[in-house]
PDB file of C-alpha atoms in Angstrom:
ATOM      1  CA  MET A   1      18.003  -5.217  -9.083  1.00 66.00           C
ATOM      2  CA  ARG A   2      14.840  -5.685 -10.928  1.00 76.00           C
ATOM      3  CA  SER A   3      12.593  -6.358  -7.685  1.00 81.00           C
ATOM      4  CA  GLY A   4      14.470  -3.385  -6.043  1.00 80.00           C
ATOM      5  CA  ILE A   5      13.304  -1.110  -8.790  1.00 83.00           C
ATOM      6  CA  LEU A   6       9.953  -2.675  -8.900  1.00 88.00           C
ATOM      7  CA  SER A   7       9.669  -2.002  -4.960  1.00 86.00           C
ATOM      8  CA  ALA A   8      10.618   1.351  -5.079  1.00 83.00           C
ATOM      9  CA  ALA A   9       8.746   2.365  -8.048  1.00 88.00           C
ATOM     10  CA  LEU A  10       5.476   1.035  -6.673  1.00 92.00           C
ATOM     11  CA  ALA A  11       6.355   3.111  -3.389  1.00 88.00           C
ATOM     12  CA  PHE A  12       6.410   6.312  -5.635  1.00 88.00           C
ATOM     13  CA  LEU A  13       3.297   5.377  -7.463  1.00 93.00           C
ATOM     14  CA  CYS A  14       1.448   5.079  -4.084  1.00 93.00           C
ATOM     15  CA  TRP A  15       2.606   8.356  -2.922  1.00 91.00           C
ATOM     16  CA  GLY A  16       1.814   9.871  -6.151  1.00 93.00           C
ATOM     17  CA  LEU A  17      -1.753   8.903  -6.087  1.00 95.00           C
ATOM     18  CA  PHE A  18      -2.272  10.117  -2.341  1.00 94.00           C
ATOM     19  CA  PRO A  19      -4.362  13.128  -3.924  1.00 95.00           C
ATOM     20  CA  ILE A  20      -7.249  10.797  -4.709  1.00 95.00           C
ATOM     21  CA  TYR A  21      -7.054   9.164  -1.458  1.00 95.00           C
ATOM     22  CA  PHE A  22      -7.308  12.577   0.541  1.00 94.00           C
ATOM     23  CA  HIS A  23      -9.985  14.035  -2.095  1.00 92.00           C
ATOM     24  CA  ALA A  24     -12.072  11.036  -1.602  1.00 93.00           C
ATOM     25  CA  ILE A  25     -12.280  11.876   2.266  1.00 93.00           C
ATOM     26  CA  GLY A  26     -12.237  15.568   1.763  1.00 91.00           C
ATOM     27  CA  GLU A  27     -15.529  15.994   3.744  1.00 91.00           C
ATOM     28  CA  VAL A  28     -13.405  15.279   6.781  1.00 94.00           C
ATOM     29  CA  PRO A  29     -11.365  18.138   8.344  1.00 94.00           C
ATOM     30  CA  PRO A  30      -7.450  17.804   7.514  1.00 95.00           C
ATOM     31  CA  VAL A  31      -6.877  17.739  11.506  1.00 95.00           C
ATOM     32  CA  GLN A  32      -9.049  14.890  11.865  1.00 95.00           C
ATOM     33  CA  ILE A  33      -7.608  12.906   8.919  1.00 95.00           C
ATOM     34  CA  LEU A  34      -4.208  13.562  10.452  1.00 95.00           C
ATOM     35  CA  ALA A  35      -5.296  12.019  13.889  1.00 95.00           C
ATOM     36  CA  HIS A  36      -7.155   9.107  12.179  1.00 95.00           C
ATOM     37  CA  ARG A  37      -3.932   8.475  10.107  1.00 93.00           C
ATOM     38  CA  VAL A  38      -1.748   8.393  13.166  1.00 95.00           C
ATOM     39  CA  LEU A  39      -4.193   6.038  15.041  1.00 95.00           C
ATOM     40  CA  TRP A  40      -4.529   3.511  12.308  1.00 95.00           C
ATOM     41  CA  SER A  41      -0.962   3.669  11.160  1.00 93.00           C
ATOM     42  CA  LEU A  42      -0.020   2.800  14.865  1.00 94.00           C
ATOM     43  CA  ALA A  43      -2.266  -0.216  14.768  1.00 94.00           C
ATOM     44  CA  PHE A  44      -1.149  -1.464  11.362  1.00 94.00           C
ATOM     45  CA  LEU A  45       2.375  -1.191  12.441  1.00 93.00           C
ATOM     46  CA  LEU A  46       1.982  -2.812  15.522  1.00 94.00           C
ATOM     47  CA  VAL A  47       0.389  -5.707  13.727  1.00 93.00           C
ATOM     48  CA  VAL A  48       3.582  -5.885  11.441  1.00 90.00           C
ATOM     49  CA  LEU A  49       5.979  -5.856  14.405  1.00 92.00           C
ATOM     50  CA  ALA A  50       4.048  -8.392  16.111  1.00 93.00           C
ATOM     51  CA  PHE A  51       4.068 -10.769  12.971  1.00 92.00           C
ATOM     52  CA  ARG A  52       7.900 -10.053  12.482  1.00 88.00           C
ATOM     53  CA  ARG A  53       8.483 -10.300  16.296  1.00 90.00           C
ATOM     54  CA  GLN A  54      10.576  -7.008  15.940  1.00 89.00           C
ATOM     55  CA  TRP A  55      10.671  -5.541  19.307  1.00 92.00           C
ATOM     56  CA  GLY A  56      14.662  -4.929  20.183  1.00 90.00           C
ATOM     57  CA  TRP A  57      14.624  -1.559  19.082  1.00 91.00           C
ATOM     58  CA  LEU A  58      12.636  -0.559  21.774  1.00 91.00           C
ATOM     59  CA  ALA A  59      15.494  -0.607  24.038  1.00 90.00           C
ATOM     60  CA  GLN A  60      17.318   1.983  21.823  1.00 91.00           C
ATOM     61  CA  VAL A  61      14.568   4.523  22.391  1.00 90.00           C
ATOM     62  CA  ARG A  62      15.563   4.791  26.026  1.00 89.00           C
ATOM     63  CA  GLN A  63      18.508   6.679  25.053  1.00 91.00           C
ATOM     64  CA  PRO A  64      17.875  10.596  25.353  1.00 91.00           C
ATOM     65  CA  ARG A  65      19.407  11.318  21.968  1.00 90.00           C
ATOM     66  CA  VAL A  66      17.596   8.710  20.204  1.00 89.00           C
ATOM     67  CA  PHE A  67      14.320   9.341  21.995  1.00 92.00           C
ATOM     68  CA  TRP A  68      14.338  13.182  21.401  1.00 92.00           C
ATOM     69  CA  SER A  69      15.489  13.104  17.793  1.00 91.00           C
ATOM     70  CA  PHE A  70      12.422  11.023  17.046  1.00 91.00           C
ATOM     71  CA  VAL A  71      10.281  13.272  18.976  1.00 93.00           C
ATOM     72  CA  ALA A  72      11.375  16.221  16.573  1.00 94.00           C
ATOM     73  CA  SER A  73      11.051  13.819  13.457  1.00 91.00           C
ATOM     74  CA  ALA A  74       7.699  13.097  14.550  1.00 93.00           C
ATOM     75  CA  LEU A  75       6.576  16.635  14.672  1.00 95.00           C
ATOM     76  CA  LEU A  76       8.102  17.304  11.536  1.00 92.00           C
ATOM     77  CA  LEU A  77       6.430  14.595  10.104  1.00 91.00           C
ATOM     78  CA  SER A  78       3.045  15.396  11.413  1.00 94.00           C
ATOM     79  CA  THR A  79       3.087  18.974  10.200  1.00 96.00           C
ATOM     80  CA  ASN A  80       4.102  17.891   6.721  1.00 93.00           C
ATOM     81  CA  TRP A  81       1.462  15.552   6.552  1.00 93.00           C
ATOM     82  CA  LEU A  82      -1.117  18.155   7.872  1.00 95.00           C
ATOM     83  CA  ALA A  83       0.009  20.595   5.290  1.00 95.00           C
ATOM     84  CA  TYR A  84      -0.002  18.243   2.337  1.00 95.00           C
ATOM     85  CA  ILE A  85      -3.783  17.003   3.596  1.00 95.00           C
ATOM     86  CA  TRP A  86      -4.782  20.625   3.757  1.00 96.00           C
ATOM     87  CA  ALA A  87      -3.391  21.406   0.267  1.00 95.00           C
ATOM     88  CA  VAL A  88      -5.117  18.615  -1.601  1.00 94.00           C
ATOM     89  CA  ASN A  89      -8.361  19.362  -0.048  1.00 93.00           C
ATOM     90  CA  ASN A  90      -8.173  23.033  -0.644  1.00 94.00           C
ATOM     91  CA  GLY A  91      -7.412  22.717  -4.472  1.00 92.00           C
ATOM     92  CA  HIS A  92      -3.447  22.906  -4.212  1.00 94.00           C
ATOM     93  CA  VAL A  93      -2.392  19.641  -5.720  1.00 95.00           C
ATOM     94  CA  ILE A  94      -0.333  21.482  -8.117  1.00 93.00           C
ATOM     95  CA  GLU A  95       1.724  23.623  -5.863  1.00 93.00           C
ATOM     96  CA  ALA A  96       1.984  20.629  -3.589  1.00 93.00           C
ATOM     97  CA  SER A  97       3.625  18.403  -6.294  1.00 92.00           C
ATOM     98  CA  LEU A  98       6.043  21.470  -6.613  1.00 91.00           C
ATOM     99  CA  GLY A  99       7.183  21.230  -3.065  1.00 90.00           C
ATOM    100  CA  TYR A 100       8.169  17.553  -3.711  1.00 89.00           C
ATOM    101  CA  PHE A 101       9.697  18.338  -7.092  1.00 89.00           C
ATOM    102  CA  ILE A 102      12.318  21.060  -5.278  1.00 87.00           C
ATOM    103  CA  ASN A 103      12.569  18.815  -2.365  1.00 84.00           C
ATOM    104  CA  PRO A 104      15.937  17.118  -3.363  1.00 81.00           C
ATOM    105  CA  LEU A 105      17.521  20.766  -3.921  1.00 82.00           C
ATOM    106  CA  VAL A 106      16.535  21.524  -0.430  1.00 84.00           C
ATOM    107  CA  ASN A 107      18.112  18.409   0.785  1.00 80.00           C
ATOM    108  CA  ILE A 108      21.308  19.431  -1.051  1.00 81.00           C
ATOM    109  CA  MET A 109      21.256  22.998   0.842  1.00 84.00           C
ATOM    110  CA  PHE A 110      20.607  21.223   4.078  1.00 83.00           C
ATOM    111  CA  GLY A 111      23.652  19.263   3.332  1.00 80.00           C
ATOM    112  CA  TYR A 112      25.738  22.113   2.639  1.00 82.00           C
ATOM    113  CA  LEU A 113      24.383  24.200   5.440  1.00 85.00           C
ATOM    114  CA  ILE A 114      24.144  21.566   8.250  1.00 83.00           C
ATOM    115  CA  LEU A 115      26.322  18.708   7.336  1.00 76.00           C
ATOM    116  CA  LYS A 116      28.849  20.727   5.732  1.00 81.00           C
ATOM    117  CA  GLU A 117      28.738  19.005   2.706  1.00 77.00           C
ATOM    118  CA  ARG A 118      30.591  20.513  -0.397  1.00 82.00           C
ATOM    119  CA  LEU A 119      28.404  21.456  -3.439  1.00 79.00           C
ATOM    120  CA  ARG A 120      29.776  20.924  -6.889  1.00 84.00           C
ATOM    121  CA  GLN A 121      29.435  23.639  -9.519  1.00 87.00           C
ATOM    122  CA  VAL A 122      26.390  21.849 -11.400  1.00 86.00           C
ATOM    123  CA  GLN A 123      24.778  21.535  -8.047  1.00 82.00           C
ATOM    124  CA  TRP A 124      25.020  25.195  -7.390  1.00 88.00           C
ATOM    125  CA  GLY A 125      23.709  25.836 -10.833  1.00 89.00           C
ATOM    126  CA  ALA A 126      20.670  23.593 -10.646  1.00 86.00           C
ATOM    127  CA  ILE A 127      19.926  25.521  -7.161  1.00 86.00           C
ATOM    128  CA  ALA A 128      20.036  28.950  -8.791  1.00 90.00           C
ATOM    129  CA  ILE A 129      17.845  27.838 -11.537  1.00 91.00           C
ATOM    130  CA  ALA A 130      15.383  26.394  -9.356  1.00 87.00           C
ATOM    131  CA  ALA A 131      15.686  29.581  -7.221  1.00 89.00           C
ATOM    132  CA  LEU A 132      14.757  31.713 -10.520  1.00 92.00           C
ATOM    133  CA  GLY A 133      11.622  29.394 -11.063  1.00 89.00           C
ATOM    134  CA  VAL A 134      10.322  30.241  -7.332  1.00 88.00           C
ATOM    135  CA  GLY A 135      11.091  33.683  -7.997  1.00 91.00           C
ATOM    136  CA  TRP A 136       9.106  33.733 -11.128  1.00 91.00           C
ATOM    137  CA  LEU A 137       6.153  31.953  -9.784  1.00 88.00           C
ATOM    138  CA  THR A 138       6.310  34.511  -6.705  1.00 88.00           C
ATOM    139  CA  TRP A 139       6.480  37.343  -9.100  1.00 88.00           C
ATOM    140  CA  GLN A 140       3.734  36.217 -11.701  1.00 83.00           C
ATOM    141  CA  SER A 141       1.269  35.000  -8.932  1.00 77.00           C
ATOM    142  CA  GLY A 142       1.909  38.007  -6.530  1.00 82.00           C
ATOM    143  CA  SER A 143       2.676  35.687  -3.532  1.00 84.00           C
ATOM    144  CA  VAL A 144       5.203  33.221  -2.635  1.00 87.00           C
ATOM    145  CA  PRO A 145       4.441  29.395  -3.173  1.00 90.00           C
ATOM    146  CA  TRP A 146       4.545  29.076   0.848  1.00 93.00           C
ATOM    147  CA  ILE A 147       2.718  25.574   0.442  1.00 93.00           C
ATOM    148  CA  ALA A 148       5.468  24.355  -1.694  1.00 92.00           C
ATOM    149  CA  LEU A 149       8.442  25.588   0.411  1.00 92.00           C
ATOM    150  CA  PHE A 150       6.779  24.582   3.396  1.00 95.00           C
ATOM    151  CA  LEU A 151       6.385  20.883   2.432  1.00 94.00           C
ATOM    152  CA  ALA A 152       9.981  20.987   0.925  1.00 91.00           C
ATOM    153  CA  ALA A 153      11.254  22.283   3.830  1.00 92.00           C
ATOM    154  CA  SER A 154       9.553  20.205   6.496  1.00 92.00           C
ATOM    155  CA  PHE A 155      10.258  17.028   4.572  1.00 87.00           C
ATOM    156  CA  GLY A 156      13.858  18.083   3.923  1.00 86.00           C
ATOM    157  CA  GLY A 157      13.990  18.339   7.707  1.00 88.00           C
ATOM    158  CA  TYR A 158      12.460  15.238   8.413  1.00 87.00           C
ATOM    159  CA  GLY A 159      15.050  13.522   5.963  1.00 81.00           C
ATOM    160  CA  LEU A 160      17.899  15.144   7.523  1.00 82.00           C
ATOM    161  CA  LEU A 161      16.807  13.685  10.725  1.00 85.00           C
ATOM    162  CA  ARG A 162      16.271  10.306   9.559  1.00 78.00           C
ATOM    163  CA  LYS A 163      19.395  10.362   7.642  1.00 74.00           C
ATOM    164  CA  THR A 164      21.460   9.943  11.232  1.00 73.00           C
ATOM    165  CA  ALA A 165      18.396   8.259  12.893  1.00 75.00           C
ATOM    166  CA  ALA A 166      19.323   4.843  15.058  1.00 79.00           C
ATOM    167  CA  LEU A 167      16.289   2.949  13.879  1.00 82.00           C
ATOM    168  CA  GLY A 168      15.100   1.517  10.488  1.00 80.00           C
ATOM    169  CA  ALA A 169      12.144   2.695   8.302  1.00 79.00           C
ATOM    170  CA  LEU A 170       9.706   0.616  10.068  1.00 84.00           C
ATOM    171  CA  GLU A 171      11.010   1.054  13.767  1.00 89.00           C
ATOM    172  CA  GLY A 172      11.357   4.740  13.175  1.00 88.00           C
ATOM    173  CA  LEU A 173       7.595   5.305  11.696  1.00 88.00           C
ATOM    174  CA  SER A 174       6.565   2.930  14.468  1.00 92.00           C
ATOM    175  CA  PHE A 175       7.983   4.972  17.198  1.00 93.00           C
ATOM    176  CA  GLU A 176       7.103   8.272  15.519  1.00 92.00           C
ATOM    177  CA  THR A 177       3.501   7.350  15.608  1.00 93.00           C
ATOM    178  CA  MET A 178       3.699   6.296  19.300  1.00 95.00           C
ATOM    179  CA  VAL A 179       5.085   9.925  20.035  1.00 95.00           C
ATOM    180  CA  LEU A 180       2.046  11.433  18.097  1.00 96.00           C
ATOM    181  CA  PHE A 181      -0.377   8.651  19.466  1.00 96.00           C
ATOM    182  CA  PRO A 182      -1.304  10.294  22.978  1.00 96.00           C
ATOM    183  CA  PHE A 183      -2.140  13.607  21.172  1.00 96.00           C
ATOM    184  CA  ALA A 184      -4.256  12.038  18.069  1.00 96.00           C
ATOM    185  CA  ALA A 185      -6.142   9.819  20.702  1.00 96.00           C
ATOM    186  CA  ALA A 186      -6.796  12.522  23.084  1.00 97.00           C
ATOM    187  CA  TYR A 187      -8.140  14.609  20.131  1.00 96.00           C
ATOM    188  CA  VAL A 188     -10.422  11.968  18.757  1.00 96.00           C
ATOM    189  CA  ALA A 189     -11.724  11.077  22.103  1.00 96.00           C
ATOM    190  CA  TRP A 190     -12.401  14.985  22.630  1.00 97.00           C
ATOM    191  CA  LEU A 191     -14.249  14.988  19.080  1.00 94.00           C
ATOM    192  CA  SER A 192     -16.178  11.728  20.047  1.00 94.00           C
ATOM    193  CA  MET A 193     -17.419  13.268  23.389  1.00 93.00           C
ATOM    194  CA  SER A 194     -18.460  16.363  21.482  1.00 93.00           C
ATOM    195  CA  GLY A 195     -20.109  14.519  18.552  1.00 91.00           C
ATOM    196  CA  GLU A 196     -17.739  15.713  15.953  1.00 92.00           C
ATOM    197  CA  ASN A 197     -15.934  12.591  15.229  1.00 93.00           C
ATOM    198  CA  ALA A 198     -16.046  11.958  11.344  1.00 91.00           C
ATOM    199  CA  PHE A 199     -15.425   8.215  11.929  1.00 92.00           C
ATOM    200  CA  LEU A 200     -18.669   7.788  13.986  1.00 91.00           C
ATOM    201  CA  ASN A 201     -20.715  10.517  12.470  1.00 90.00           C
ATOM    202  CA  THR A 202     -20.527  10.025   9.031  1.00 87.00           C
ATOM    203  CA  ALA A 203     -23.514   8.691   6.832  1.00 85.00           C
ATOM    204  CA  SER A 204     -20.801   7.215   4.326  1.00 87.00           C
ATOM    205  CA  ASP A 205     -19.447   3.640   5.117  1.00 91.00           C
ATOM    206  CA  GLY A 206     -16.718   4.470   2.353  1.00 92.00           C
ATOM    207  CA  THR A 207     -15.600   7.417   4.394  1.00 92.00           C
ATOM    208  CA  ARG A 208     -15.127   5.268   7.273  1.00 93.00           C
ATOM    209  CA  LEU A 209     -13.358   2.385   5.626  1.00 94.00           C
ATOM    210  CA  LEU A 210     -11.031   4.868   3.943  1.00 95.00           C
ATOM    211  CA  LEU A 211     -10.178   6.565   7.327  1.00 93.00           C
ATOM    212  CA  ALA A 212      -9.399   2.980   8.686  1.00 93.00           C
ATOM    213  CA  ALA A 213      -7.249   2.063   5.711  1.00 94.00           C
ATOM    214  CA  ALA A 214      -4.913   5.174   6.545  1.00 92.00           C
ATOM    215  CA  GLY A 215      -2.706   2.876   8.444  1.00 90.00           C
ATOM    216  CA  PRO A 216      -1.746   0.531   5.570  1.00 92.00           C
ATOM    217  CA  ILE A 217      -1.937   3.187   2.793  1.00 93.00           C
ATOM    218  CA  THR A 218       0.528   4.973   4.885  1.00 88.00           C
ATOM    219  CA  ALA A 219       3.128   2.141   6.035  1.00 86.00           C
ATOM    220  CA  ILE A 220       3.147  -0.130   3.031  1.00 89.00           C
ATOM    221  CA  PRO A 221       4.729   2.542   0.453  1.00 88.00           C
ATOM    222  CA  LEU A 222       7.212   3.343   3.216  1.00 79.00           C
ATOM    223  CA  LEU A 223       7.915  -0.556   3.793  1.00 81.00           C
ATOM    224  CA  LEU A 224       8.234  -0.923  -0.203  1.00 85.00           C
ATOM    225  CA  PHE A 225      10.610   1.820  -0.365  1.00 80.00           C
ATOM    226  CA  ALA A 226      12.840   0.647   2.410  1.00 73.00           C
ATOM    227  CA  SER A 227      12.846  -2.768   0.369  1.00 75.00           C
ATOM    228  CA  GLY A 228      13.765  -1.270  -2.985  1.00 78.00           C
ATOM    229  CA  ALA A 229      16.371   1.061  -1.441  1.00 69.00           C
ATOM    230  CA  ARG A 230      18.407  -1.338  -0.287  1.00 68.00           C
ATOM    231  CA  ARG A 231      18.899  -3.156  -3.674  1.00 74.00           C
ATOM    232  CA  ILE A 232      19.182  -0.635  -6.034  1.00 75.00           C
ATOM    233  CA  PRO A 233      21.764   2.641  -6.434  1.00 68.00           C
ATOM    234  CA  LEU A 234      21.055   5.895  -5.184  1.00 59.00           C
ATOM    235  CA  SER A 235      21.376   7.183  -8.723  1.00 58.00           C
ATOM    236  CA  ILE A 236      18.371   5.107  -9.877  1.00 71.00           C
ATOM    237  CA  LEU A 237      16.463   5.909  -6.464  1.00 70.00           C
ATOM    238  CA  GLY A 238      16.936   9.545  -7.282  1.00 67.00           C
ATOM    239  CA  LEU A 239      15.441   9.405 -10.629  1.00 72.00           C
ATOM    240  CA  LEU A 240      12.518   7.165  -9.411  1.00 79.00           C
ATOM    241  CA  GLN A 241      11.635   9.766  -6.666  1.00 81.00           C
ATOM    242  CA  TYR A 242      10.359  12.081  -9.177  1.00 85.00           C
ATOM    243  CA  LEU A 243       7.528   9.792 -10.157  1.00 88.00           C
ATOM    244  CA  SER A 244       5.758  10.838  -7.156  1.00 90.00           C
ATOM    245  CA  PRO A 245       5.475  14.748  -7.643  1.00 92.00           C
ATOM    246  CA  THR A 246       4.955  14.034 -11.522  1.00 91.00           C
ATOM    247  CA  LEU A 247       1.679  11.821 -10.931  1.00 93.00           C
ATOM    248  CA  GLN A 248       0.570  14.600  -7.983  1.00 94.00           C
ATOM    249  CA  PHE A 249       1.145  17.379 -10.858  1.00 93.00           C
ATOM    250  CA  LEU A 250      -0.770  15.356 -13.693  1.00 93.00           C
ATOM    251  CA  LEU A 251      -3.602  14.369 -11.178  1.00 95.00           C
ATOM    252  CA  GLY A 252      -4.030  18.244 -10.371  1.00 93.00           C
ATOM    253  CA  VAL A 253      -4.084  19.316 -13.954  1.00 93.00           C
ATOM    254  CA  TRP A 254      -6.382  16.595 -15.438  1.00 93.00           C
ATOM    255  CA  LEU A 255      -8.211  15.121 -12.838  1.00 93.00           C
ATOM    256  CA  PHE A 256      -8.810  18.032 -10.414  1.00 93.00           C
ATOM    257  CA  HIS A 257      -8.557  20.773 -12.920  1.00 92.00           C
ATOM    258  CA  GLU A 258      -6.403  23.206 -11.199  1.00 92.00           C
ATOM    259  CA  HIS A 259      -5.582  26.631 -12.822  1.00 89.00           C
ATOM    260  CA  PHE A 260      -2.292  25.944 -14.590  1.00 90.00           C
ATOM    261  CA  ASP A 261      -1.635  29.064 -17.135  1.00 89.00           C
ATOM    262  CA  ASN A 262       1.380  29.694 -19.269  1.00 90.00           C
ATOM    263  CA  ASP A 263       2.933  31.954 -16.878  1.00 88.00           C
ATOM    264  CA  ARG A 264       2.970  29.048 -14.179  1.00 89.00           C
ATOM    265  CA  LEU A 265       4.252  26.726 -16.902  1.00 91.00           C
ATOM    266  CA  VAL A 266       7.383  28.889 -17.079  1.00 92.00           C
ATOM    267  CA  GLY A 267       8.171  28.573 -13.562  1.00 91.00           C
ATOM    268  CA  PHE A 268       7.960  25.012 -13.436  1.00 92.00           C
ATOM    269  CA  LEU A 269      10.082  24.525 -16.793  1.00 93.00           C
ATOM    270  CA  MET A 270      12.696  26.493 -14.790  1.00 92.00           C
ATOM    271  CA  ILE A 271      12.446  23.884 -11.795  1.00 89.00           C
ATOM    272  CA  TRP A 272      12.227  20.827 -14.251  1.00 91.00           C
ATOM    273  CA  ALA A 273      15.352  22.238 -15.971  1.00 91.00           C
ATOM    274  CA  ALA A 274      17.236  22.430 -12.673  1.00 87.00           C
ATOM    275  CA  LEU A 275      16.076  18.998 -11.583  1.00 85.00           C
ATOM    276  CA  ALA A 276      17.156  17.695 -14.963  1.00 87.00           C
ATOM    277  CA  LEU A 277      20.512  19.039 -14.696  1.00 87.00           C
ATOM    278  CA  PHE A 278      20.817  17.946 -10.954  1.00 81.00           C
ATOM    279  CA  ALA A 279      19.752  14.160 -11.966  1.00 78.00           C
ATOM    280  CA  GLY A 280      21.818  14.092 -15.184  1.00 83.00           C
ATOM    281  CA  GLU A 281      25.021  15.186 -13.316  1.00 79.00           C
ATOM    282  CA  GLY A 282      24.274  12.637 -10.507  1.00 74.00           C
ATOM    283  CA  LEU A 283      23.972   9.948 -12.952  1.00 73.00           C
ATOM    284  CA  TRP A 284      26.762  10.974 -15.064  1.00 80.00           C
ATOM    285  CA  ARG A 285      29.018  10.891 -11.979  1.00 75.00           C
ATOM    286  CA  SER A 286      27.905   7.484 -10.850  1.00 69.00           C
ATOM    287  CA  ARG A 287      28.642   6.252 -14.310  1.00 71.00           C
ATOM    288  CA  LYS A 288      32.136   7.632 -14.134  1.00 67.00           C
ATOM    289  CA  LEU A 289      33.121   6.284 -10.770  1.00 57.00           C
ATOM    290  CA  PRO A 290      33.265   2.783 -11.711  1.00 57.00           C
ATOM    291  CA  ASP A 291      35.317   3.461 -14.787  1.00 53.00           C
ATOM    292  CA  ARG A 292      37.722   5.329 -12.766  1.00 52.00           C
ATOM    293  CA  LYS A 293      37.969   2.530 -10.256  1.00 50.00           C
ATOM    294  CA  ALA A 294      38.355   0.080 -12.984  1.00 46.00           C
TER     295      ALA A 294
END
């Protein structure tokens, strides 16, 4: 249990610190960062797969259903990555964190609308309070928080596809990067021929090193998460997931000094209250079920 909690917590800690990484390579356009992230992630994952001699899953992707489901998840993952990179490098870290705060509630709605899962009254209440929070943020700012909603919806859709996926975390991410590889490689090749490849042209060895580090930076948290998720209850995992957006939020306020006034605070407090209600009810039910079985 302890090793599982530690693995999952480290994964969410890494994801929470992502704004620092993307901010450090802010001189590179977001689309280039995405392309390099795909290339270097695939290179790192292939090394891991070779070390573990884990190739049997390749036979499964020949099945049309498996193949096309991962094509769809790869597209959702890449658009989510691109939107997040753009948000961080354009001063929207706080709004990006909002997207991952409301993501669990989006998952609930997808489960209700698509998987026909039944929602309990407390879950409906949490969704209603979060909707009020988003409505308040829209009203006081004069615009819908599109970045947060897109990040929540795209990652929620990705999670929905991976929920029923035939491949595990390592294999799934490997195949998703394989799907994206031809497009990323063609784009980077075109940039190189036109003299616009930041990896080759940058005067900073640090930027070049950070771009190459995108592989392990992407894959290691996922492997930690997969390891931890197998060892701890979903109730604990659900609580730990809030570590990531909380860190992102704190970085946006304290490190990047993004605008955060009392009006915005009211909206965030509504959403945090919804999450507290959702998490508390889930934790209460997880404790009651063993008692009933006993």
